[in-house]
Short mmCIF file of C-alpha atoms in Angstrom, two decimals:
data_model
loop_
_atom_site.label_atom_id
_atom_site.label_comp_id
_atom_site.label_asym_id
_atom_site.label_seq_id
_atom_site.Cartn_x
_atom_site.Cartn_y
_atom_site.Cartn_z
CA UNK A 27 -75.98 168.11 69.31
CA UNK A 28 -73.67 171.16 69.24
CA UNK A 29 -70.20 171.27 67.74
CA UNK A 30 -68.43 170.76 71.07
CA UNK A 31 -70.46 167.68 71.90
CA UNK A 32 -69.86 166.38 68.39
CA UNK A 33 -66.12 166.83 68.84
CA UNK A 34 -66.13 164.77 72.03
CA UNK A 35 -68.35 162.06 70.54
CA UNK A 36 -66.12 161.62 67.50
CA UNK A 37 -62.94 161.56 69.61
CA UNK A 38 -64.42 158.81 71.81
CA UNK A 39 -65.72 156.91 68.78
CA UNK A 40 -62.35 156.87 67.02
CA UNK A 41 -60.24 156.41 70.15
CA UNK A 42 -56.61 155.44 69.59
CA UNK A 43 -55.38 151.90 69.91
CA UNK A 44 -53.52 151.05 73.11
CA UNK A 45 -50.11 151.24 71.42
CA UNK A 46 -50.82 154.57 69.75
CA UNK A 47 -52.26 156.01 72.96
CA UNK A 48 -49.19 154.99 74.96
CA UNK A 49 -46.89 156.39 72.27
CA UNK A 50 -48.66 159.76 72.23
CA UNK A 51 -48.66 160.02 76.02
CA UNK A 52 -44.99 159.11 76.24
CA UNK A 53 -44.12 161.75 73.62
CA UNK A 54 -46.13 164.43 75.40
CA UNK A 55 -44.81 163.60 78.87
CA UNK A 56 -41.18 163.42 77.71
CA UNK A 57 -41.47 166.73 75.85
CA UNK A 58 -43.17 168.34 78.83
CA UNK A 59 -40.62 167.09 81.35
CA UNK A 60 -37.76 168.21 79.09
CA UNK A 61 -39.18 171.71 78.64
CA UNK A 62 -39.95 172.07 82.35
CA UNK A 63 -36.49 170.82 83.31
CA UNK A 64 -34.80 173.37 81.06
CA UNK A 65 -37.08 176.14 82.30
CA UNK A 66 -36.46 175.12 85.92
CA UNK A 67 -32.72 175.44 85.25
CA UNK A 68 -33.31 178.97 83.93
CA UNK A 69 -35.28 179.87 87.05
CA UNK A 70 -32.52 178.45 89.27
CA UNK A 71 -29.90 180.57 87.49
CA UNK A 72 -32.11 183.65 87.77
CA UNK A 73 -32.58 183.14 91.52
CA UNK A 74 -28.88 182.62 92.22
CA UNK A 75 -27.62 185.86 90.67
CA UNK A 76 -28.76 189.28 91.83
CA UNK A 77 -27.79 190.89 88.53
CA UNK A 78 -31.00 189.53 87.02
CA UNK A 79 -33.22 190.88 89.82
CA UNK A 80 -32.41 194.45 88.81
CA UNK A 81 -33.07 194.07 85.08
CA UNK A 82 -36.70 194.35 83.88
CA UNK A 83 -35.85 192.38 80.75
CA UNK A 84 -34.89 189.28 82.72
CA UNK A 85 -37.81 189.71 85.12
CA UNK A 86 -40.23 189.65 82.18
CA UNK A 87 -38.37 186.70 80.72
CA UNK A 88 -38.47 184.64 83.91
CA UNK A 89 -42.15 185.46 84.33
CA UNK A 90 -42.71 184.03 80.84
CA UNK A 91 -40.72 180.92 81.83
CA UNK A 92 -42.75 180.39 85.03
CA UNK A 93 -45.94 180.91 83.04
CA UNK A 94 -44.75 178.31 80.52
CA UNK A 95 -44.06 175.76 83.27
CA UNK A 96 -47.57 176.16 84.66
CA UNK A 97 -49.09 176.01 81.18
CA UNK A 98 -47.18 172.89 80.13
CA UNK A 99 -47.93 171.10 83.41
CA UNK A 100 -51.66 171.78 83.19
CA UNK A 101 -52.03 170.85 79.53
CA UNK A 102 -50.04 167.63 79.98
CA UNK A 103 -52.25 166.77 82.94
CA UNK A 104 -55.36 167.27 80.81
CA UNK A 105 -53.84 165.27 77.95
CA UNK A 106 -52.99 162.27 80.15
CA UNK A 107 -56.34 162.46 81.96
CA UNK A 108 -58.18 162.39 78.62
CA UNK A 109 -56.59 158.99 77.91
CA UNK A 110 -56.73 157.48 81.39
CA UNK A 111 -59.80 158.77 83.22
CA UNK A 112 -61.57 160.05 80.08
CA UNK A 113 -63.98 162.11 82.16
CA UNK A 114 -63.46 164.09 85.37
CA UNK A 115 -65.59 166.13 87.74
CA UNK A 116 -66.73 169.43 86.22
CA UNK A 117 -65.55 171.46 89.25
CA UNK A 118 -62.05 170.01 88.98
CA UNK A 119 -62.06 170.60 85.23
CA UNK A 120 -63.10 174.23 85.78
CA UNK A 121 -60.11 174.86 88.07
CA UNK A 122 -57.64 173.31 85.63
CA UNK A 123 -59.24 175.05 82.67
CA UNK A 124 -59.10 178.45 84.38
CA UNK A 125 -55.35 178.02 85.00
CA UNK A 126 -54.89 177.07 81.35
CA UNK A 127 -56.88 180.14 80.25
CA UNK A 128 -54.87 182.45 82.53
CA UNK A 129 -51.49 181.21 81.32
CA UNK A 130 -52.55 181.03 77.67
CA UNK A 131 -53.67 184.66 77.65
CA UNK A 132 -50.64 185.77 79.68
CA UNK A 133 -48.19 184.61 77.02
CA UNK A 134 -48.99 187.02 74.15
CA UNK A 135 -49.27 189.96 76.57
CA UNK A 136 -45.89 189.12 78.09
CA UNK A 137 -44.31 188.79 74.65
CA UNK A 138 -45.72 192.16 73.61
CA UNK A 139 -44.21 193.91 76.65
CA UNK A 140 -40.87 192.20 76.11
CA UNK A 141 -40.88 193.63 72.59
CA UNK A 142 -41.69 197.08 74.00
CA UNK A 143 -38.79 196.78 76.44
CA UNK A 144 -36.44 195.95 73.54
CA UNK A 145 -37.76 198.96 71.64
CA UNK A 146 -37.17 201.32 74.57
CA UNK A 147 -33.67 199.93 75.18
CA UNK A 148 -32.62 200.47 71.55
CA UNK A 149 -34.63 203.47 70.38
CA UNK A 150 -34.83 205.40 73.67
CA UNK A 151 -31.66 204.36 75.50
CA UNK A 152 -31.38 207.57 77.52
CA UNK A 153 -34.85 207.02 78.99
CA UNK A 154 -34.65 203.26 79.45
CA UNK A 155 -33.67 203.29 83.11
CA UNK A 156 -36.38 205.83 83.97
CA UNK A 157 -39.15 204.04 82.06
CA UNK A 158 -38.25 200.38 82.63
CA UNK A 159 -37.87 200.09 86.38
CA UNK A 160 -38.23 196.94 88.49
CA UNK A 161 -41.26 198.39 90.29
CA UNK A 162 -43.05 199.20 87.04
CA UNK A 163 -42.19 195.78 85.65
CA UNK A 164 -43.75 194.04 88.65
CA UNK A 165 -46.81 196.26 88.32
CA UNK A 166 -47.01 195.33 84.64
CA UNK A 167 -46.86 191.62 85.46
CA UNK A 168 -49.68 192.14 87.96
CA UNK A 169 -51.70 193.92 85.26
CA UNK A 170 -51.12 191.02 82.85
CA UNK A 171 -52.45 188.55 85.42
CA UNK A 172 -55.42 190.77 86.28
CA UNK A 173 -56.36 190.98 82.59
CA UNK A 174 -56.26 187.22 82.05
CA UNK A 175 -57.98 186.45 85.38
CA UNK A 176 -60.88 188.79 84.62
CA UNK A 177 -61.28 187.13 81.22
CA UNK A 178 -61.31 183.60 82.67
CA UNK A 179 -63.38 184.30 85.77
CA UNK A 180 -66.08 185.87 83.60
CA UNK A 181 -66.53 182.50 81.88
CA UNK A 182 -66.91 180.82 85.26
CA UNK A 183 -69.48 183.34 86.50
CA UNK A 184 -71.55 182.93 83.34
CA UNK A 185 -71.56 179.15 83.79
CA UNK A 186 -72.47 179.48 87.49
CA UNK A 187 -75.38 181.73 86.55
CA UNK A 188 -76.72 179.65 83.66
CA UNK A 189 -75.93 176.01 84.45
CA UNK A 190 -77.80 173.92 87.06
CA UNK A 191 -75.97 172.94 90.24
CA UNK A 192 -75.99 169.27 89.24
CA UNK A 193 -73.84 170.14 86.23
CA UNK A 194 -70.87 170.97 88.49
CA UNK A 195 -71.15 167.58 90.20
CA UNK A 196 -71.23 165.65 86.94
CA UNK A 197 -68.29 164.17 85.02
CA UNK A 198 -67.31 165.36 81.55
CA UNK A 199 -64.58 165.12 78.94
CA UNK A 200 -62.59 168.16 80.07
CA UNK A 201 -62.63 170.89 77.43
CA UNK A 202 -63.25 174.61 77.63
CA UNK A 203 -66.32 174.44 75.41
CA UNK A 204 -67.80 171.71 77.62
CA UNK A 205 -67.41 173.35 81.05
CA UNK A 206 -68.11 176.88 79.73
CA UNK A 207 -70.74 176.08 77.09
CA UNK A 208 -72.90 179.21 77.09
CA UNK A 209 -73.00 181.02 73.70
CA UNK A 210 -72.17 184.32 75.40
CA UNK A 211 -68.98 182.77 76.74
CA UNK A 212 -67.95 181.61 73.29
CA UNK A 213 -68.76 185.00 71.78
CA UNK A 214 -66.80 186.77 74.53
CA UNK A 215 -63.85 184.47 73.91
CA UNK A 216 -63.85 185.28 70.20
CA UNK A 217 -64.01 189.02 70.89
CA UNK A 218 -61.20 188.77 73.47
CA UNK A 219 -59.04 186.77 71.08
CA UNK A 220 -59.60 189.32 68.33
CA UNK A 221 -58.69 192.21 70.61
CA UNK A 222 -55.53 190.46 71.78
CA UNK A 223 -54.64 189.60 68.21
CA UNK A 224 -54.92 193.21 67.02
CA UNK A 225 -53.23 194.89 70.00
CA UNK A 226 -50.34 192.45 70.33
CA UNK A 227 -49.56 192.25 66.61
CA UNK A 228 -49.63 196.04 66.24
CA UNK A 229 -47.16 196.21 69.14
CA UNK A 230 -44.90 193.56 67.61
CA UNK A 231 -44.87 195.15 64.14
CA UNK A 232 -44.40 198.68 65.47
CA UNK A 233 -41.46 197.79 67.70
CA UNK A 234 -39.87 195.57 65.05
CA UNK A 235 -39.90 198.22 62.32
CA UNK A 236 -38.75 200.96 64.67
CA UNK A 237 -35.80 198.81 65.72
CA UNK A 238 -35.23 197.77 62.09
CA UNK A 239 -34.77 201.40 61.02
CA UNK A 240 -32.54 202.05 64.02
CA UNK A 241 -30.49 198.93 63.34
CA UNK A 242 -29.53 200.07 59.85
CA UNK A 243 -27.10 202.62 61.22
CA UNK A 244 -26.82 201.60 64.86
CA UNK A 245 -24.94 199.09 66.94
CA UNK A 246 -24.79 195.35 66.95
CA UNK A 247 -27.16 195.35 69.94
CA UNK A 248 -29.88 196.95 67.83
CA UNK A 249 -29.57 194.26 65.19
CA UNK A 250 -29.68 191.58 67.87
CA UNK A 251 -32.79 193.19 69.36
CA UNK A 252 -34.40 193.11 65.91
CA UNK A 253 -33.71 189.38 65.66
CA UNK A 254 -35.06 188.88 69.16
CA UNK A 255 -38.34 190.53 68.18
CA UNK A 256 -38.50 188.28 65.12
CA UNK A 257 -38.28 185.30 67.47
CA UNK A 258 -40.98 186.87 69.65
CA UNK A 259 -43.11 187.25 66.53
CA UNK A 260 -42.63 183.60 65.55
CA UNK A 261 -43.42 182.45 69.09
CA UNK A 262 -46.42 184.73 69.16
CA UNK A 263 -47.63 183.36 65.82
CA UNK A 264 -47.60 179.85 67.25
CA UNK A 265 -49.31 180.98 70.46
CA UNK A 266 -51.94 182.99 68.64
CA UNK A 267 -52.73 180.00 66.44
CA UNK A 268 -54.52 178.64 69.52
CA UNK A 269 -57.13 181.34 68.88
CA UNK A 270 -57.96 179.73 65.55
CA UNK A 271 -57.93 176.21 67.00
CA UNK A 272 -61.73 175.89 67.55
CA UNK A 273 -62.44 176.73 63.90
CA UNK A 274 -59.63 174.43 62.75
CA UNK A 275 -61.04 171.56 64.81
CA UNK A 276 -64.44 171.98 63.19
CA UNK A 277 -62.86 171.81 59.71
CA UNK A 278 -60.80 168.74 60.59
CA UNK A 279 -63.83 167.07 62.14
CA UNK A 280 -65.76 167.49 58.89
CA UNK A 281 -62.94 166.46 56.57
CA UNK A 282 -61.16 163.74 58.58
CA UNK A 283 -63.58 162.40 61.22
CA UNK A 284 -61.76 159.06 61.47
CA UNK A 285 -58.38 160.80 62.01
CA UNK A 286 -59.60 163.46 64.40
CA UNK A 287 -57.59 162.04 67.32
CA UNK A 288 -54.34 162.32 65.33
CA UNK A 289 -55.30 165.80 64.12
CA UNK A 290 -55.97 166.99 67.68
CA UNK A 291 -52.64 165.55 68.79
CA UNK A 292 -50.79 167.44 66.03
CA UNK A 293 -52.62 170.65 66.97
CA UNK A 294 -51.74 170.16 70.63
CA UNK A 295 -48.03 169.70 69.93
CA UNK A 296 -47.91 172.67 67.55
CA UNK A 297 -50.00 175.11 69.57
CA UNK A 298 -49.29 174.19 73.19
CA UNK A 299 -45.87 172.51 73.36
CA UNK A 300 -43.76 173.99 70.55
CA UNK A 301 -44.18 177.68 71.53
CA UNK A 302 -43.02 176.87 75.07
CA UNK A 303 -39.78 175.36 73.74
CA UNK A 304 -38.78 178.70 72.18
CA UNK A 305 -38.56 180.74 75.41
CA UNK A 306 -35.24 179.16 76.56
CA UNK A 307 -33.73 179.94 73.14
CA UNK A 308 -34.57 183.64 73.21
CA UNK A 309 -32.64 184.52 76.36
CA UNK A 310 -31.36 181.27 77.84
CA UNK A 311 -29.13 180.56 74.84
CA UNK A 312 -28.94 183.75 72.74
CA UNK A 313 -28.38 186.21 75.58
CA UNK A 314 -24.66 186.41 76.39
CA UNK A 315 -25.11 187.36 80.05
CA UNK A 316 -27.71 184.72 80.88
CA UNK A 317 -25.84 182.08 78.89
CA UNK A 318 -22.63 182.78 80.80
CA UNK A 319 -24.24 182.34 84.21
CA UNK A 320 -26.27 179.35 83.04
CA UNK A 321 -23.13 177.67 81.73
CA UNK A 322 -21.23 178.36 84.95
CA UNK A 323 -24.04 176.92 87.05
CA UNK A 324 -24.19 173.83 84.87
CA UNK A 325 -20.41 173.29 85.07
CA UNK A 326 -20.50 173.72 88.83
CA UNK A 327 -23.17 171.05 89.17
CA UNK A 328 -21.30 168.67 86.86
CA UNK A 329 -18.00 169.15 88.71
CA UNK A 330 -19.55 168.35 92.10
CA UNK A 331 -18.77 164.80 93.26
#
């Protein structure tokens, strides 16, 4: 039995009691609905005001928000399904898992480019409008999606080439390691994670320190941009912790086999839910322009009979 199969076996063996299962599902669903509601309000404000359409910073931000909504919805679906249906058709699991892979890998790339945009705005202000255009931003978002799609689709093709046809008609406990079990897939995932880790963190550190040196003698905006990149870094740290999740699960399985369900729940909240609650803070609350329009929209809705 491999590690992935062992994980599933232990989780099923030490399944939560009915009360604990309901409590966990209620917590996850409430958190997910709350995050998606806030993010939907941000999208509504973005769509209502043309000023945001012309600013690459807000376009990247709203792309991150949309990505978060998809990610949260899919992971909550998998979480609830794991407690209700337990096992689902492999083909259905593959579709859901691919969406999760796409949105998971989109997040650090999007955060890196948002940091680059902050760097250009503060350190190269005279060239900002020429470099950061709406057209280039949309092309960049397309490139982000192409990168994550190629990574995820490769896993699917490997499984199609190596697994028997009956496998895709069977029912499994839906996990990435279960539907994409080939060793090459796992090795490719580790290499991809490592590459993302190095590239994105170099970008974050480079832009942060460049803005830090500029902020010492520059405007208040530079200092605010530095703090924004710190928030990006913290959010990225939480997101990138998902790359170490497989190894962490193995350790927890060996040390606390009887508490593995609680450990997986804590990992899920920390790695999948918490990072998605930070996006509204970065621009939805801290950004003066977005906050003003968001507040006006909220007051208008409240004042309506």
